[in-house]
Coordinates of N, CA and C in Angstrom, one line a residue:
M1 N -22.2 49.3 -34.4 CA -21.5 48.6 -35.4 C -21.4 47.1 -35.0
L2 N -21.1 46.9 -33.7 CA -21.0 45.5 -33.2 C -22.3 44.7 -33.4
D3 N -23.4 45.4 -33.2 CA -24.7 44.7 -33.4 C -24.9 44.2 -34.8
W4 N -24.5 45.0 -35.8 CA -24.6 44.5 -37.2 C -23.7 43.4 -37.5
I5 N -22.5 43.4 -36.9 CA -21.6 42.3 -37.1 C -22.1 41.0 -36.5
C6 N -22.6 41.1 -35.3 CA -23.2 40.0 -34.6 C -24.4 39.5 -35.4
L7 N -25.2 40.4 -36.0 CA -26.4 40.0 -36.8 C -25.9 39.1 -38.0
L8 N -24.9 39.6 -38.7 CA -24.4 38.8 -39.8 C -23.9 37.5 -39.4
Y9 N -23.2 37.4 -38.3 CA -22.7 36.2 -37.8 C -23.8 35.2 -37.4
V10 N -24.9 35.7 -36.8 CA -26.0 34.9 -36.4 C -26.7 34.4 -37.7
I11 N -26.9 35.2 -38.7 CA -27.5 34.8 -40.0 C -26.6 33.7 -40.6
A12 N -25.3 33.9 -40.6 CA -24.4 32.9 -41.2 C -24.5 31.5 -40.5
M13 N -24.6 31.6 -39.1 CA -24.7 30.4 -38.3 C -26.1 29.8 -38.6
G14 N -27.1 30.6 -38.8 CA -28.4 30.0 -39.1 C -28.4 29.2 -40.4
A15 N -27.7 29.7 -41.4 CA -27.6 29.0 -42.7 C -26.9 27.7 -42.5
C16 N -25.8 27.7 -41.7 CA -25.1 26.4 -41.4 C -25.9 25.5 -40.6
V17 N -26.7 26.0 -39.6 CA -27.6 25.1 -38.9 C -28.7 24.5 -39.8
G18 N -29.1 25.4 -40.7 CA -30.1 24.9 -41.7 C -29.6 23.8 -42.6
S19 N -28.3 23.9 -42.9 CA -27.7 22.8 -43.7 C -27.7 21.5 -42.9
F20 N -27.4 21.6 -41.6 CA -27.5 20.4 -40.7 C -28.9 19.9 -40.6
L21 N -29.9 20.8 -40.5 CA -31.3 20.4 -40.4 C -31.7 19.6 -41.6
N22 N -31.2 20.0 -42.8 CA -31.5 19.2 -44.0 C -31.0 17.7 -43.8
V23 N -29.9 17.5 -43.1 CA -29.4 16.2 -42.8 C -30.3 15.5 -41.9
V24 N -30.8 16.2 -40.8 CA -31.7 15.7 -39.8 C -33.0 15.2 -40.5
V25 N -33.5 16.1 -41.3 CA -34.8 15.8 -42.0 C -34.7 14.6 -42.9
Y26 N -33.6 14.5 -43.6 CA -33.4 13.3 -44.5 C -33.1 12.0 -43.8
R27 N -32.1 12.1 -42.8 CA -31.6 10.9 -42.3 C -32.3 10.4 -41.0
L28 N -32.8 11.2 -40.2 CA -33.4 10.8 -38.9 C -34.6 9.8 -39.1
P29 N -35.5 10.1 -40.0 CA -36.6 9.2 -40.2 C -36.2 7.8 -40.7
L30 N -35.1 7.8 -41.5 CA -34.6 6.6 -42.0 C -33.7 5.8 -41.0
G31 N -33.5 6.3 -39.9 CA -32.7 5.7 -38.9 C -31.2 5.7 -39.2
K32 N -30.7 6.6 -40.1 CA -29.3 6.7 -40.4 C -28.6 7.6 -39.4
S33 N -27.3 7.5 -39.4 CA -26.4 8.4 -38.6 C -26.5 9.8 -39.1
L34 N -26.5 10.7 -38.2 CA -26.4 12.2 -38.6 C -25.0 12.6 -38.8
I35 N -24.0 11.8 -38.4 CA -22.6 12.3 -38.5 C -21.9 11.7 -39.7
S36 N -22.1 10.4 -39.9 CA -21.3 9.8 -41.0 C -22.3 8.8 -41.7
P37 N -22.1 8.6 -43.0 CA -21.1 9.1 -43.9 C -21.3 10.5 -44.2
P38 N -20.3 11.2 -44.8 CA -20.4 12.6 -45.3 C -21.5 12.7 -46.3
S39 N -21.9 13.9 -46.6 CA -23.0 14.2 -47.5 C -22.7 13.6 -48.9
S40 N -23.7 13.1 -49.6 CA -23.5 12.6 -50.9 C -24.8 12.8 -51.7
C41 N -24.7 12.7 -53.0 CA -25.8 12.8 -53.9 C -26.8 11.7 -53.6
P42 N -28.1 12.0 -53.4 CA -29.0 10.9 -53.1 C -29.2 9.9 -54.2
R43 N -28.9 10.4 -55.4 CA -29.1 9.5 -56.6 C -27.9 8.7 -57.0
C44 N -26.7 9.3 -57.1 CA -25.5 8.6 -57.6 C -24.6 8.2 -56.4
N45 N -24.9 8.7 -55.2 CA -24.1 8.4 -54.0 C -22.7 8.9 -54.0
H46 N -22.4 9.8 -54.9 CA -21.0 10.3 -55.0 C -20.9 11.3 -53.8
L47 N -19.7 11.2 -53.1 CA -19.5 12.2 -52.0 C -19.4 13.6 -52.5
L48 N -20.0 14.5 -51.8 CA -20.0 15.9 -52.2 C -18.7 16.6 -51.7
A49 N -18.1 17.5 -52.5 CA -17.0 18.3 -52.1 C -17.4 19.3 -51.0
W50 N -16.5 19.8 -50.3 CA -16.8 20.8 -49.2 C -17.5 22.0 -49.8
H51 N -17.0 22.5 -51.0 CA -17.6 23.7 -51.6 C -19.0 23.5 -52.2
D52 N -19.4 22.2 -52.3 CA -20.7 21.9 -52.8 C -21.7 22.0 -51.6
N53 N -21.2 22.0 -50.4 CA -22.0 22.1 -49.2 C -22.1 23.4 -48.6
V54 N -21.6 24.5 -49.2 CA -21.8 25.8 -48.7 C -23.2 26.2 -48.7
P55 N -23.8 26.5 -47.5 CA -25.2 26.8 -47.4 C -25.7 27.8 -48.5
V56 N -26.8 27.5 -49.1 CA -27.5 28.2 -50.1 C -26.6 28.4 -51.4
L57 N -25.4 28.9 -51.2 CA -24.6 29.2 -52.4 C -24.2 27.9 -53.1
G58 N -23.9 26.8 -52.4 CA -23.5 25.6 -53.1 C -24.6 25.1 -54.1
W59 N -25.8 25.2 -53.7 CA -26.9 24.8 -54.6 C -27.0 25.8 -55.8
L60 N -26.8 27.1 -55.5 CA -26.8 28.0 -56.6 C -25.7 27.8 -57.6
W61 N -24.5 27.6 -57.1 CA -23.3 27.3 -57.9 C -23.5 26.1 -58.8
L62 N -24.1 25.1 -58.3 CA -24.4 23.9 -59.0 C -25.6 24.0 -59.9
R63 N -26.3 25.1 -59.8 CA -27.6 25.3 -60.6 C -28.6 24.3 -60.3
G64 N -28.6 23.8 -59.0 CA -29.6 22.9 -58.6 C -29.5 21.5 -59.1
K65 N -28.2 21.1 -59.6 CA -28.0 19.8 -60.2 C -26.7 19.2 -59.5
C66 N -26.7 17.9 -59.5 CA -25.5 17.2 -59.0 C -24.3 17.4 -59.9
R67 N -23.2 17.7 -59.4 CA -22.0 17.9 -60.2 C -21.6 16.7 -61.0
Y68 N -21.9 15.5 -60.5 CA -21.4 14.3 -61.0 C -22.4 13.6 -61.9
C69 N -23.7 13.5 -61.6 CA -24.7 12.8 -62.4 C -25.7 13.8 -63.1
S70 N -25.6 15.0 -62.8 CA -26.5 16.1 -63.3 C -28.0 15.9 -63.0
N71 N -28.3 15.0 -62.1 CA -29.7 14.9 -61.6 C -30.1 16.1 -60.8
P72 N -31.3 16.5 -60.8 CA -31.7 17.7 -60.0 C -31.6 17.4 -58.5
I73 N -31.2 18.5 -57.8 CA -31.2 18.5 -56.3 C -32.4 19.3 -55.9
S74 N -33.1 18.8 -54.9 CA -34.3 19.4 -54.4 C -34.1 20.9 -54.0
A75 N -35.0 21.7 -54.3 CA -34.9 23.1 -53.8 C -35.2 23.2 -52.3
Q76 N -35.6 22.1 -51.7 CA -35.8 22.1 -50.3 C -34.5 22.5 -49.5
Y77 N -33.4 22.1 -50.0 CA -32.1 22.3 -49.4 C -31.8 23.8 -49.2
P78 N -31.7 24.6 -50.2 CA -31.4 26.0 -50.0 C -32.6 26.7 -49.3
L79 N -33.8 26.3 -49.5 CA -34.9 26.9 -48.8 C -34.9 26.8 -47.3
V80 N -34.6 25.5 -46.9 CA -34.4 25.3 -45.4 C -33.3 26.1 -44.9
E81 N -32.2 26.1 -45.6 CA -31.0 26.9 -45.1 C -31.3 28.4 -45.0
A82 N -32.0 28.9 -46.0 CA -32.3 30.3 -46.0 C -33.4 30.7 -45.0
L83 N -34.3 29.8 -44.8 CA -35.4 30.0 -43.8 C -34.8 30.0 -42.4
T84 N -33.9 29.0 -42.1 CA -33.2 29.0 -40.8 C -32.4 30.2 -40.6
A85 N -31.7 30.7 -41.6 CA -30.9 31.9 -41.5 C -31.8 33.1 -41.2
A86 N -33.0 33.2 -41.9 CA -33.9 34.2 -41.6 C -34.5 34.2 -40.2
I87 N -34.9 33.0 -39.8 CA -35.4 32.9 -38.4 C -34.4 33.3 -37.4
F88 N -33.1 32.8 -37.5 CA -32.1 33.2 -36.6 C -31.9 34.7 -36.6
G89 N -31.8 35.3 -37.8 CA -31.7 36.8 -37.9 C -32.8 37.5 -37.3
A90 N -34.0 37.0 -37.6 CA -35.2 37.7 -37.0 C -35.2 37.7 -35.5
A91 N -34.8 36.5 -34.9 CA -34.8 36.4 -33.5 C -33.8 37.4 -32.9
Y92 N -32.6 37.6 -33.6 CA -31.6 38.5 -33.1 C -32.2 39.9 -33.2
V93 N -32.8 40.3 -34.3 CA -33.4 41.6 -34.5 C -34.4 41.9 -33.4
F94 N -35.3 40.9 -33.2 CA -36.4 41.1 -32.2 C -35.8 41.3 -30.8
Y95 N -34.8 40.6 -30.4 CA -34.2 40.7 -29.1 C -33.3 41.9 -28.9
Y96 N -32.4 42.2 -29.9 CA -31.4 43.2 -29.6 C -31.6 44.5 -30.3
F97 N -32.4 44.5 -31.4 CA -32.7 45.8 -32.1 C -34.0 46.4 -31.6
L98 N -35.0 45.5 -31.5 CA -36.4 46.0 -31.1 C -36.7 45.9 -29.6
G99 N -35.9 45.1 -28.9 CA -36.1 44.9 -27.5 C -37.3 44.1 -27.1
W100 N -37.8 43.3 -28.1 CA -38.9 42.4 -27.8 C -38.4 41.1 -27.0
G101 N -39.2 40.4 -26.5 CA -38.9 39.1 -25.8 C -38.7 39.2 -24.3
G102 N -38.8 40.4 -23.8 CA -38.6 40.5 -22.3 C -37.2 40.3 -21.9
G103 N -36.9 40.4 -20.7 CA -35.5 40.1 -20.2 C -34.5 41.2 -20.4
G104 N -34.9 42.3 -21.1 CA -34.0 43.4 -21.3 C -32.8 43.0 -22.2
F105 N -33.0 42.3 -23.2 CA -31.9 41.9 -24.1 C -31.1 43.1 -24.6
R106 N -31.9 44.1 -25.1 CA -31.2 45.2 -25.7 C -30.3 46.0 -24.7
E107 N -30.8 46.1 -23.4 CA -30.1 46.8 -22.4 C -28.9 46.0 -21.9
I108 N -29.1 44.6 -21.8 CA -28.0 43.8 -21.3 C -26.9 43.6 -22.4
G109 N -27.3 43.4 -23.6 CA -26.4 43.2 -24.7 C -26.0 41.7 -24.9
I110 N -25.4 41.4 -26.0 CA -25.2 40.1 -26.4 C -24.1 39.4 -25.5
G111 N -23.2 40.2 -25.0 CA -22.2 39.6 -24.1 C -22.7 39.0 -22.9
E112 N -23.8 39.5 -22.4 CA -24.3 38.9 -21.1 C -25.5 37.9 -21.4
S113 N -26.1 38.0 -22.5 CA -27.3 37.2 -22.7 C -27.2 36.2 -23.9
W114 N -26.0 36.0 -24.4 CA -25.9 35.1 -25.6 C -26.3 33.7 -25.3
I115 N -26.2 33.2 -24.1 CA -26.6 31.8 -23.8 C -28.2 31.7 -23.9
V116 N -28.9 32.7 -23.5 CA -30.3 32.7 -23.7 C -30.7 32.7 -25.2
L117 N -30.0 33.5 -25.9 CA -30.3 33.6 -27.4 C -30.0 32.2 -28.0
A118 N -28.8 31.6 -27.7 CA -28.4 30.3 -28.2 C -29.5 29.3 -27.9
T119 N -30.0 29.3 -26.7 CA -31.0 28.3 -26.3 C -32.2 28.5 -27.1
H120 N -32.7 29.7 -27.3 CA -33.9 30.0 -28.1 C -33.7 29.5 -29.5
L121 N -32.5 29.8 -30.1 CA -32.2 29.4 -31.5 C -32.2 27.9 -31.6
I122 N -31.6 27.2 -30.6 CA -31.6 25.7 -30.7 C -33.1 25.2 -30.7
L123 N -33.9 25.8 -29.8 CA -35.3 25.3 -29.7 C -36.0 25.6 -31.1
L124 N -35.8 26.8 -31.7 CA -36.4 27.1 -32.9 C -35.9 26.1 -34.0
A125 N -34.6 25.8 -34.0 CA -34.1 24.8 -35.0 C -34.8 23.5 -34.8
G126 N -35.0 23.0 -33.6 CA -35.7 21.8 -33.3 C -37.1 21.8 -33.8
L127 N -37.8 22.9 -33.6 CA -39.2 23.0 -34.1 C -39.2 23.0 -35.6
L128 N -38.3 23.6 -36.2 CA -38.3 23.6 -37.7 C -38.0 22.2 -38.2
A129 N -37.1 21.5 -37.6 CA -36.8 20.1 -38.1 C -38.0 19.2 -37.8
A130 N -38.7 19.4 -36.7 CA -39.9 18.6 -36.4 C -41.0 18.9 -37.4
T131 N -41.1 20.2 -37.7 CA -42.2 20.6 -38.6 C -41.9 20.0 -40.0
M132 N -40.7 20.1 -40.5 CA -40.3 19.5 -41.8 C -40.6 18.0 -41.9
I133 N -40.2 17.3 -40.9 CA -40.4 15.8 -40.9 C -41.9 15.5 -40.8
D134 N -42.6 16.3 -39.9 CA -44.0 16.1 -39.8 C -44.8 16.4 -41.1
A135 N -44.4 17.4 -41.8 CA -45.0 17.8 -43.0 C -44.8 16.7 -44.1
K136 N -43.7 16.0 -44.1 CA -43.4 15.0 -45.1 C -44.0 13.6 -44.7
L137 N -43.9 13.2 -43.4 CA -44.2 11.9 -43.1 C -45.3 11.7 -42.0
F138 N -45.8 12.8 -41.5 CA -46.8 12.9 -40.5 C -46.3 12.1 -39.2
I139 N -45.1 12.3 -38.9 CA -44.5 11.8 -37.6 C -43.6 12.9 -37.1
I140 N -43.3 12.8 -35.8 CA -42.3 13.6 -35.2 C -41.4 12.6 -34.4
P141 N -40.2 12.4 -34.9 CA -39.3 11.4 -34.2 C -39.0 11.8 -32.8
L142 N -39.0 10.9 -31.9 CA -38.8 11.1 -30.5 C -37.4 11.7 -30.2
Q143 N -36.4 11.6 -31.1 CA -35.1 12.1 -30.8 C -35.1 13.7 -30.9
I144 N -36.1 14.3 -31.5 CA -36.1 15.8 -31.6 C -36.6 16.4 -30.3
P145 N -37.7 16.1 -29.7 CA -38.1 16.7 -28.5 C -37.2 16.3 -27.3

């Protein structure tokens, strides 16, 4: 039972990391801060409410449009969030359910090996961000590696 709860937690964290990766992909090539200002509509620059930033669900609730100016919001945002959640969930399943990846993750358990999993997930997130930026602009910013 604990494995399933941990899996859901890892998937939820993956969606949140995916939301941050969207910020990285948009702001890093432009030389903007990743921390401030808070998220806003790229068209009308109105600050988004916290509930508009809920990974995947916020875009669905808004039906893919800005609450304030009704301009469309790119489907890239929920797709990156969902993809990151899926990658994080798959890594957890591979390590702890299937026993892949070496190191005896399944035998050791999450309590002893969470730092290795976290390191792998951070590396996967960095690769995803680099891939997204490279696909758009044919560059990989030096801040990622």
